[in-house]
Tab-separated table of C-alpha atoms in Angstrom:
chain	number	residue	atom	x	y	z
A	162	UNK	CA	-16.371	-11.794	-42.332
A	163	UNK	CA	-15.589	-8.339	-42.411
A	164	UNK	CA	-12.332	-6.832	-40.955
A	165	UNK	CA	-14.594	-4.485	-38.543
A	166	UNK	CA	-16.911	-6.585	-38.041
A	167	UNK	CA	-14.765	-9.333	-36.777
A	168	UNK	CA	-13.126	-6.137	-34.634
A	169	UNK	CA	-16.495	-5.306	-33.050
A	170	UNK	CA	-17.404	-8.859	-32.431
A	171	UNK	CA	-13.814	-9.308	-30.257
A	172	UNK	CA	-14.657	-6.157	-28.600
A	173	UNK	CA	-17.776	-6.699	-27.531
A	174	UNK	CA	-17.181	-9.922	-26.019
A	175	UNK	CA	-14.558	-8.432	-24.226
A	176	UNK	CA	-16.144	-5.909	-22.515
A	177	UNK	CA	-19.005	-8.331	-21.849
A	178	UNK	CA	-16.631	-10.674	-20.079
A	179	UNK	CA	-14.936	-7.147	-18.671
A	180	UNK	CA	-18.852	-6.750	-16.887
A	181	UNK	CA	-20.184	-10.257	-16.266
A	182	UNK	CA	-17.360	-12.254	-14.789
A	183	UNK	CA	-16.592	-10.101	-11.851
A	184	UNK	CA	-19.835	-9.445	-11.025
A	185	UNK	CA	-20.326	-13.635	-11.053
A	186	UNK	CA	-17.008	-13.546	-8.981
A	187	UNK	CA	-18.856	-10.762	-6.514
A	188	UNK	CA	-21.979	-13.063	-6.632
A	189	UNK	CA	-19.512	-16.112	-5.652
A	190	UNK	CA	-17.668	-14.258	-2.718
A	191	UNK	CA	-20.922	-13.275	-1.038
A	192	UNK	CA	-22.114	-16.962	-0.424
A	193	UNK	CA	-18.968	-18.854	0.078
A	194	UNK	CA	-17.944	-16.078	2.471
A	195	UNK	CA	-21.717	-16.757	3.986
A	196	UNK	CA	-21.393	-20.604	3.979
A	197	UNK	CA	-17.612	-20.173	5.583
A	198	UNK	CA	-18.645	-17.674	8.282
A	199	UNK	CA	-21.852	-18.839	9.279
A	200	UNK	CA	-23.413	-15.463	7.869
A	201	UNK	CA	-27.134	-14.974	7.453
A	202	UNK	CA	-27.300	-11.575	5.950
A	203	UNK	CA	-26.535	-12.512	2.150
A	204	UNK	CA	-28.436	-15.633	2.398
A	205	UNK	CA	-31.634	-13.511	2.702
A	206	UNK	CA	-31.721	-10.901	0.227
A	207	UNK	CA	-34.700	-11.491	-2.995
A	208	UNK	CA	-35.572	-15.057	-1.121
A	209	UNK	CA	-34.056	-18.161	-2.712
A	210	UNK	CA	-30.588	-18.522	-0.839
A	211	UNK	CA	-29.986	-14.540	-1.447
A	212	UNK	CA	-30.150	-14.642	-4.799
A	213	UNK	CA	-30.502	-10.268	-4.999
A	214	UNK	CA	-27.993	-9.466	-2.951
A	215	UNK	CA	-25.468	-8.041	-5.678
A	216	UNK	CA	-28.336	-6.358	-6.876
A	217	UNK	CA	-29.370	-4.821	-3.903
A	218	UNK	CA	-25.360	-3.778	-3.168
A	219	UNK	CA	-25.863	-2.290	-6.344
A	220	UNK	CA	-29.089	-0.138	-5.549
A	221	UNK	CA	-27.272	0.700	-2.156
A	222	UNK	CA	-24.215	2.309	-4.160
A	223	UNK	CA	-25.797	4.340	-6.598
A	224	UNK	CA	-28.631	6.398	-3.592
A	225	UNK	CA	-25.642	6.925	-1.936
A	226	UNK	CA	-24.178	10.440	-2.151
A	227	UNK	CA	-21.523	11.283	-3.830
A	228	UNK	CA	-18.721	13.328	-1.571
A	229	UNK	CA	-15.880	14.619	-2.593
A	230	UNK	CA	-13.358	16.515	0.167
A	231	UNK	CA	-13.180	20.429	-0.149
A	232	UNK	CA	-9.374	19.938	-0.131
A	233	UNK	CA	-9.123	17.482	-2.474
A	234	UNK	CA	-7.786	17.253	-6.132
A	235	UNK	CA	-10.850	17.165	-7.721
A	236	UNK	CA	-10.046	16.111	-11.382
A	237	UNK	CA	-7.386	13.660	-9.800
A	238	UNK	CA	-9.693	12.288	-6.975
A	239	UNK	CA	-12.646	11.740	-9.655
A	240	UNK	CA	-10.338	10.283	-11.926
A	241	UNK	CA	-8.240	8.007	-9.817
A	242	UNK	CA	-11.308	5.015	-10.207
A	243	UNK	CA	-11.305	4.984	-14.043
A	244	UNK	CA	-7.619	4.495	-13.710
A	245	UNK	CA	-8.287	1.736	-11.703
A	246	UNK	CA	-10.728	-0.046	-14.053
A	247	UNK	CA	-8.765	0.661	-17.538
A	248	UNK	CA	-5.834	-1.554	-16.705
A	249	UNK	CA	-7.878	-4.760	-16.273
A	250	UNK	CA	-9.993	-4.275	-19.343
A	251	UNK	CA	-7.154	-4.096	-21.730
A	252	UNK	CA	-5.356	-7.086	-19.737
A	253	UNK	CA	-8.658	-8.890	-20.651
A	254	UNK	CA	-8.224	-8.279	-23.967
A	255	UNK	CA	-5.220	-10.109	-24.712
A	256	UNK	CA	-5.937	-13.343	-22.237
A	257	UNK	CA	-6.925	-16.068	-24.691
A	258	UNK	CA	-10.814	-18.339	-23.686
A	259	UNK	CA	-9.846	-20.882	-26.098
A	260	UNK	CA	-7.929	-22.024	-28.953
A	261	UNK	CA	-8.525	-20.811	-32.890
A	262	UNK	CA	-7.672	-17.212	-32.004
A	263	UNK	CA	-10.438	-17.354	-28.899
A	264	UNK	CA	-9.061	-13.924	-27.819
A	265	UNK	CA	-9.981	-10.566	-27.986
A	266	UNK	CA	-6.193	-9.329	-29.701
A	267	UNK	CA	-3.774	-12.060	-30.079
A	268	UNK	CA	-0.261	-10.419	-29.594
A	269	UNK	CA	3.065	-12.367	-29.529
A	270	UNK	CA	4.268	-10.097	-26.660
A	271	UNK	CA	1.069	-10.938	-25.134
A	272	UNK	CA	2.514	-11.741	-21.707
A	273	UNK	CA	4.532	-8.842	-21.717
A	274	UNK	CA	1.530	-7.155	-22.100
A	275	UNK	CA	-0.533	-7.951	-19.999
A	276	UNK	CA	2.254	-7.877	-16.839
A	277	UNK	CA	3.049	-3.805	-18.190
A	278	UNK	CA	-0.650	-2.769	-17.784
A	279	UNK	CA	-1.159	-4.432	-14.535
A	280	UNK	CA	1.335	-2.675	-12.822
A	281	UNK	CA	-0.231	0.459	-13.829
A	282	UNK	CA	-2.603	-0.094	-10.962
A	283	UNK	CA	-0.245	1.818	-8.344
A	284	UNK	CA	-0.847	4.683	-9.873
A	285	UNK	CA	-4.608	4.455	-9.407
A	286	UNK	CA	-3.521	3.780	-5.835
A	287	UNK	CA	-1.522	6.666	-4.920
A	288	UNK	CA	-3.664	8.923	-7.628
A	289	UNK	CA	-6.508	8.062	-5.165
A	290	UNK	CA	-4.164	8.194	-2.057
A	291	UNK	CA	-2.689	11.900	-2.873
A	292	UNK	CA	-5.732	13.682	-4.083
A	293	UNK	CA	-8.188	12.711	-1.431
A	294	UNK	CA	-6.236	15.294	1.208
A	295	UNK	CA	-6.239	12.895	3.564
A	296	UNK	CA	-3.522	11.273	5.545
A	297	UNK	CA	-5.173	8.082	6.243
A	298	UNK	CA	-5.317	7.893	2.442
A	299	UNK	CA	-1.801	9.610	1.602
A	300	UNK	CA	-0.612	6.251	4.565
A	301	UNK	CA	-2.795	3.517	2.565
A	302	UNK	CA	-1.247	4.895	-0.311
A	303	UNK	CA	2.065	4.987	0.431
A	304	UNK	CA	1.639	1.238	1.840
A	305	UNK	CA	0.159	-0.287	-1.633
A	306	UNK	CA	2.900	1.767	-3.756
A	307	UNK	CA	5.017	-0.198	-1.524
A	308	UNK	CA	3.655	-3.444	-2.110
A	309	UNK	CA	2.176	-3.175	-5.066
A	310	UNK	CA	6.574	-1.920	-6.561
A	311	UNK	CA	7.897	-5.017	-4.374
A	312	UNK	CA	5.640	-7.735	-5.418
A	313	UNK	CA	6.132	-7.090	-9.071
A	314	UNK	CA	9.675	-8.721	-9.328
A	315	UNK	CA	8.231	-12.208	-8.361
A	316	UNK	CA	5.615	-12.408	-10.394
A	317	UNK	CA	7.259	-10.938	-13.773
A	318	UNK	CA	9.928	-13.529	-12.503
A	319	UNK	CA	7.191	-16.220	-12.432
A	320	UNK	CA	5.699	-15.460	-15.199
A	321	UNK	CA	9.229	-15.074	-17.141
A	322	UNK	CA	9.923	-19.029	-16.132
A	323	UNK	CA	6.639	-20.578	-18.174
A	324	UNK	CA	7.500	-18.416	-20.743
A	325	UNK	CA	10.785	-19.496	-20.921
A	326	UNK	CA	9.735	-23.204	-20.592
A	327	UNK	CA	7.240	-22.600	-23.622
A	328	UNK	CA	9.735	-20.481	-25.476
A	329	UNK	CA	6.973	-17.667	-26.690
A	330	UNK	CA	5.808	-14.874	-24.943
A	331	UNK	CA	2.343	-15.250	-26.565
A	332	UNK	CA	-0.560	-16.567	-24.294
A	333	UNK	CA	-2.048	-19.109	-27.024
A	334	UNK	CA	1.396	-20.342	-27.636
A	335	UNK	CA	2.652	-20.987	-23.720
A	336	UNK	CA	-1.152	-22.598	-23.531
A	337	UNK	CA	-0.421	-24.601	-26.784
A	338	UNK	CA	3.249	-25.530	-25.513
A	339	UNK	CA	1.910	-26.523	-21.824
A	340	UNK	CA	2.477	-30.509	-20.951
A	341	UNK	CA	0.551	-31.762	-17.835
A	342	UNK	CA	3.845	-32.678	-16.329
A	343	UNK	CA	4.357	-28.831	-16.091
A	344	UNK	CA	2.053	-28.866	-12.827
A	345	UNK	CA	4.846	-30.309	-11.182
A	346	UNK	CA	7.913	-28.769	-12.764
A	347	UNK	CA	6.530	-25.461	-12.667
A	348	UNK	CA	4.912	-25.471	-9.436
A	349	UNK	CA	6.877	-23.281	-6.877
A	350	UNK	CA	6.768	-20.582	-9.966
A	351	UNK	CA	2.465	-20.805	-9.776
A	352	UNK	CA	2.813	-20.640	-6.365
A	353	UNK	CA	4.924	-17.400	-6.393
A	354	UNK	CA	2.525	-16.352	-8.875
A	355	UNK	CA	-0.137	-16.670	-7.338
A	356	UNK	CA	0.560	-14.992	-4.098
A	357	UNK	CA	2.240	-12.256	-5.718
A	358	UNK	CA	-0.741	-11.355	-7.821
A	359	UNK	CA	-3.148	-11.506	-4.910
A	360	UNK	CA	-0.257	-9.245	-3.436
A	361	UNK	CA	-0.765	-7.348	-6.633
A	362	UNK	CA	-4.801	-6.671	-6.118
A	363	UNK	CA	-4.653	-6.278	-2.800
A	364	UNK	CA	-6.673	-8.935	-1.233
A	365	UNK	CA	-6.428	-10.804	2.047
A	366	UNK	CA	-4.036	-11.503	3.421
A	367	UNK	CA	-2.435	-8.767	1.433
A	368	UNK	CA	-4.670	-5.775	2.163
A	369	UNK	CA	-2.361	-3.835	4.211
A	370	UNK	CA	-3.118	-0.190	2.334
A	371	UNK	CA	-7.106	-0.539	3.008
A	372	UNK	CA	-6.543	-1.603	6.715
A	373	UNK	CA	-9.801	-0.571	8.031
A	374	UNK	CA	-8.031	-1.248	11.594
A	375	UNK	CA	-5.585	1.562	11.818
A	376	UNK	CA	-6.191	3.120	8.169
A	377	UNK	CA	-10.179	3.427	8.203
A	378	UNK	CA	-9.718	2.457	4.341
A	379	UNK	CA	-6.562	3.156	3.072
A	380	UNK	CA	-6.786	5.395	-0.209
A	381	UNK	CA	-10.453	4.637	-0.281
A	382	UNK	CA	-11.525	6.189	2.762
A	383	UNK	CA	-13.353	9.565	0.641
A	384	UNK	CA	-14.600	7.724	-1.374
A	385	UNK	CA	-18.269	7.413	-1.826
A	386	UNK	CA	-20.990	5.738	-3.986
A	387	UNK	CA	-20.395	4.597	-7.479
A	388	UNK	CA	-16.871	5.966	-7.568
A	389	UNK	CA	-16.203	3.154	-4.408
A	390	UNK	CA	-18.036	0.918	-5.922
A	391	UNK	CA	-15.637	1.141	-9.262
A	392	UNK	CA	-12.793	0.554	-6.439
A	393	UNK	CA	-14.690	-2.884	-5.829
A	394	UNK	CA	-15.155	-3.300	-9.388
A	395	UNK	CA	-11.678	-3.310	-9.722
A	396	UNK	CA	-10.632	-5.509	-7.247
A	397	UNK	CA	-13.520	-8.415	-8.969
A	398	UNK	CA	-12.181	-7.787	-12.420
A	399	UNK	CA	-8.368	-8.166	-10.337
A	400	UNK	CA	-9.521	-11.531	-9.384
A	401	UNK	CA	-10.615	-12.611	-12.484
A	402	UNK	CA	-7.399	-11.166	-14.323
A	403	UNK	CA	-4.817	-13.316	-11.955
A	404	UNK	CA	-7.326	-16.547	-12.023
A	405	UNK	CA	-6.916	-16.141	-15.587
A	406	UNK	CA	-3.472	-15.712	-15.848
A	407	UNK	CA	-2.386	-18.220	-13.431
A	408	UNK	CA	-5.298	-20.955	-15.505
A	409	UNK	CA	-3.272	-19.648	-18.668
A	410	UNK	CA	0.253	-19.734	-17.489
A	411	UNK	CA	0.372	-22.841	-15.593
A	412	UNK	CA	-2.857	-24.792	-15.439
A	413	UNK	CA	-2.604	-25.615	-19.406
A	414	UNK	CA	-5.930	-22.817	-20.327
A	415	UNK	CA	-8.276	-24.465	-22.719
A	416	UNK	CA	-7.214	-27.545	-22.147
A	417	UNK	CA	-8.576	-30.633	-20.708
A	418	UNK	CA	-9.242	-34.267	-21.002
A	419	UNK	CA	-11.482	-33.953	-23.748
A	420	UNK	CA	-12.825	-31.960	-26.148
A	421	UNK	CA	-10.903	-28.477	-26.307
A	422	UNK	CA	-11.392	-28.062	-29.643
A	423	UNK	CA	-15.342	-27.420	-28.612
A	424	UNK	CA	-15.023	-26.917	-25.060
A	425	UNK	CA	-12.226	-25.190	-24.815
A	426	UNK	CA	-13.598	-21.954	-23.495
A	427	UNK	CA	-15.506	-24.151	-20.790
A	428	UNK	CA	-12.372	-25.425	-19.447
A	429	UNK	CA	-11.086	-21.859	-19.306
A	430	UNK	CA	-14.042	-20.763	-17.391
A	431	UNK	CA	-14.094	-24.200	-14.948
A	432	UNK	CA	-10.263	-23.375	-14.090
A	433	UNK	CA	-10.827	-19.252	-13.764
A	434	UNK	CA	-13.794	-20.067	-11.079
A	435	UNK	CA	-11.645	-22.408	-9.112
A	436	UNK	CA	-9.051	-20.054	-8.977
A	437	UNK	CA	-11.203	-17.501	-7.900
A	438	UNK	CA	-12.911	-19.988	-5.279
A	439	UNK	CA	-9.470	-20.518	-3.966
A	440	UNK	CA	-8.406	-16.730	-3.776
A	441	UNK	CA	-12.203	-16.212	-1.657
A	442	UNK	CA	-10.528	-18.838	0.521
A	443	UNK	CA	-7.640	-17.609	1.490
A	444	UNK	CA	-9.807	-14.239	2.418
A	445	UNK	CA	-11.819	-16.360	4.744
A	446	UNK	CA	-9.249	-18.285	5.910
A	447	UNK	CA	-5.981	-15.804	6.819
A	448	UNK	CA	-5.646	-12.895	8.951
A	449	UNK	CA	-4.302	-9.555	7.649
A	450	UNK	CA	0.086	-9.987	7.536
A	451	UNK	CA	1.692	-7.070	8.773
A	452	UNK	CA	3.984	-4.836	6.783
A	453	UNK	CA	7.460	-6.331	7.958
A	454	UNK	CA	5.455	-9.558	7.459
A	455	UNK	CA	4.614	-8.747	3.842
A	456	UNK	CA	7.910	-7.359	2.794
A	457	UNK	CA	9.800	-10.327	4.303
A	458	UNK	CA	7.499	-12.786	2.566
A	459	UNK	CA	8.373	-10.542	-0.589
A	460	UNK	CA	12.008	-9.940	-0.929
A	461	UNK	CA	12.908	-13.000	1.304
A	462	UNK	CA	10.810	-16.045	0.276
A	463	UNK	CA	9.250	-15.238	-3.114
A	464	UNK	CA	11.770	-13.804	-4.773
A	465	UNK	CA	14.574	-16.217	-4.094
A	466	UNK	CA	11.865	-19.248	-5.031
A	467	UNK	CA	11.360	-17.268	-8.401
A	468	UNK	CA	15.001	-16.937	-9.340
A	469	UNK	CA	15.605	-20.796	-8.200
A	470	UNK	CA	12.828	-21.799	-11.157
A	471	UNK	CA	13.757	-19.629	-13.288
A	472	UNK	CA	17.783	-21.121	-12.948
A	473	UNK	CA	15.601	-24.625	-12.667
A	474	UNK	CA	13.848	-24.127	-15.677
A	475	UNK	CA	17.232	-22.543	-17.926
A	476	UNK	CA	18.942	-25.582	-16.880
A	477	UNK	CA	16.185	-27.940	-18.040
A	478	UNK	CA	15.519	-26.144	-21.438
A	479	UNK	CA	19.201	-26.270	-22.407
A	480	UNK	CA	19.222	-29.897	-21.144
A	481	UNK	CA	16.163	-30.771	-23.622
A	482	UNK	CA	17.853	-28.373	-26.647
């Protein structure tokens, strides 16, 4: 096969999955959220258990009108959403579906990757936050830069123990070096993980800088239409991005009791949803932490956890060398 047409081939897929999964993820969080809460609204919409409701969010988003605030930074303000989007879609190309080079790029510093363009997504935050002229926003902003600079130790420390365990830094290779027995030995570090990078997208419990209680909505609150809608975008294609990480990092990817060679990507996809099932749950499930609440949580719970493992996990690699 050609070089560029292998190259358009990876991309493509990518930007398909980049589309498709968080809008399944959207689709998801509208009727478990419905089942949870008893809500009849999104069980109504196109008939058959609400089967149109995305669609007709959709419709809803683009006749709206799109505002922007005589004060504001206009090139900043309209830019602040792509911002938002770009980081995800070049995480996505580097998280591996299956085995046999199943990935969009494979890169050996794949991990390292993916953790540096994550954290780019503050400056979507206080891009949005600054430029909107707004102090509710400029608050919300200041809030996620907050969070969003704290709860980046514990997960790169997370993150940095399965590598360590695996010895690579490449996502194929801590997939291919992942035992089962790792769901034990490397659980507090998927559990930091895991609430760090919902800590990292900002969803509940986490959503302190779109607190629609005392913020309206954070850096959000100018923004209409599609450019919102991007902002929701964004926080889909977040979930998908940690579920993915976390199936990669510690729930062993592609594989699974039986055929991964084949299946592979299935098991990828079975893991991803449940993750993402789980991180719906905890929206449903647990009220809004306040911001002494998150930072304690942070700096004293999560990060000494992370630094335990990762002294855990030293101690058991030189024991095995």
């Amino acid at each position: 096969m050609p070089l560029w047409l292998e190259l358009l081939i990876r991309v493509v897929g990518v930007v398909a999955a980049f589309l498709v999964l968080p809008l399944v993820v959207g689709q998801a969080e509208h009727k478990v959220m419905a089942h949870m809460q008893g809500r009849l609204g999104p069980m109504y919409a196109g008939g058959f258990h609400g089967w149109a409701q995305l669609i007709a969010d959709g419709v809803k988003f683009v006749q709206k009108e799109d505002v922007t605030p005589r004060e504001a930074d206009r090139a900043v303000f309209r830019l602040a959403p792509v911002v938002a989007l770009v980081p995800y879609l070049l995480a996505l190309l580097v998280i591996p579906l299956g085995p046999n080079d199943l990935v969009g790029q494979p890169l050996d510093i794949g991990l390292f990757f993916v953790l540096a363009v994550v954290g780019v997504g503050v400056v979507a935050v206080l891009m949005s936050a600054w430029a909107s002229a707004n102090k509710y926003s400029l608050l919300g902003g200041l809030r996620g830069a907050a969070q969003l600079l704290g709860y980046e130790l514990p997960l790169v420390l997370a993150a940095a123990s399965v590598a360590m365990a695996a010895g690579t830094l490449s996502l194929p290779g801590i997939v291919e070096a992942w035992q089962p027995w790792w769901l034990i030995w490397q659980a507090p570090a998927m559990l930091v993980f895991f609430v760090a990078g919902l800590a990292e997208i900002r969803r509940p419990p986490f959503d302190m800088p779109i607190a629609d209680s005392e913020l309206v909505f954070g850096y959000m609150t100018e923004y209409t239409g599609l450019r919102f809608a991007f902002f929701l975008l964004a926080e889909y294609v977040g979930i998908v991005v940690i579920a993915a990480l976390t199936t990669v990092l510690f729930l062993g990817g592609w594989q699974g009791p039986f055929g991964d060679e084949y299946l592979g990507w299935l098991w990828t996809l079975i893991k991803v949803f449940l993750v993402s099932f789980v991180i719906i749950w905890f929206r449903v499930t647990y009220p809004r932490l306040r911001e002494d609440q998150l930072q304690r949580l942070c700096w004293l719970v999560l990060v000494p956890v992370a630094l335990g493992q990762l002294v855990l996990t030293a101690g058991v690699r030189l024991a095995l060398a």
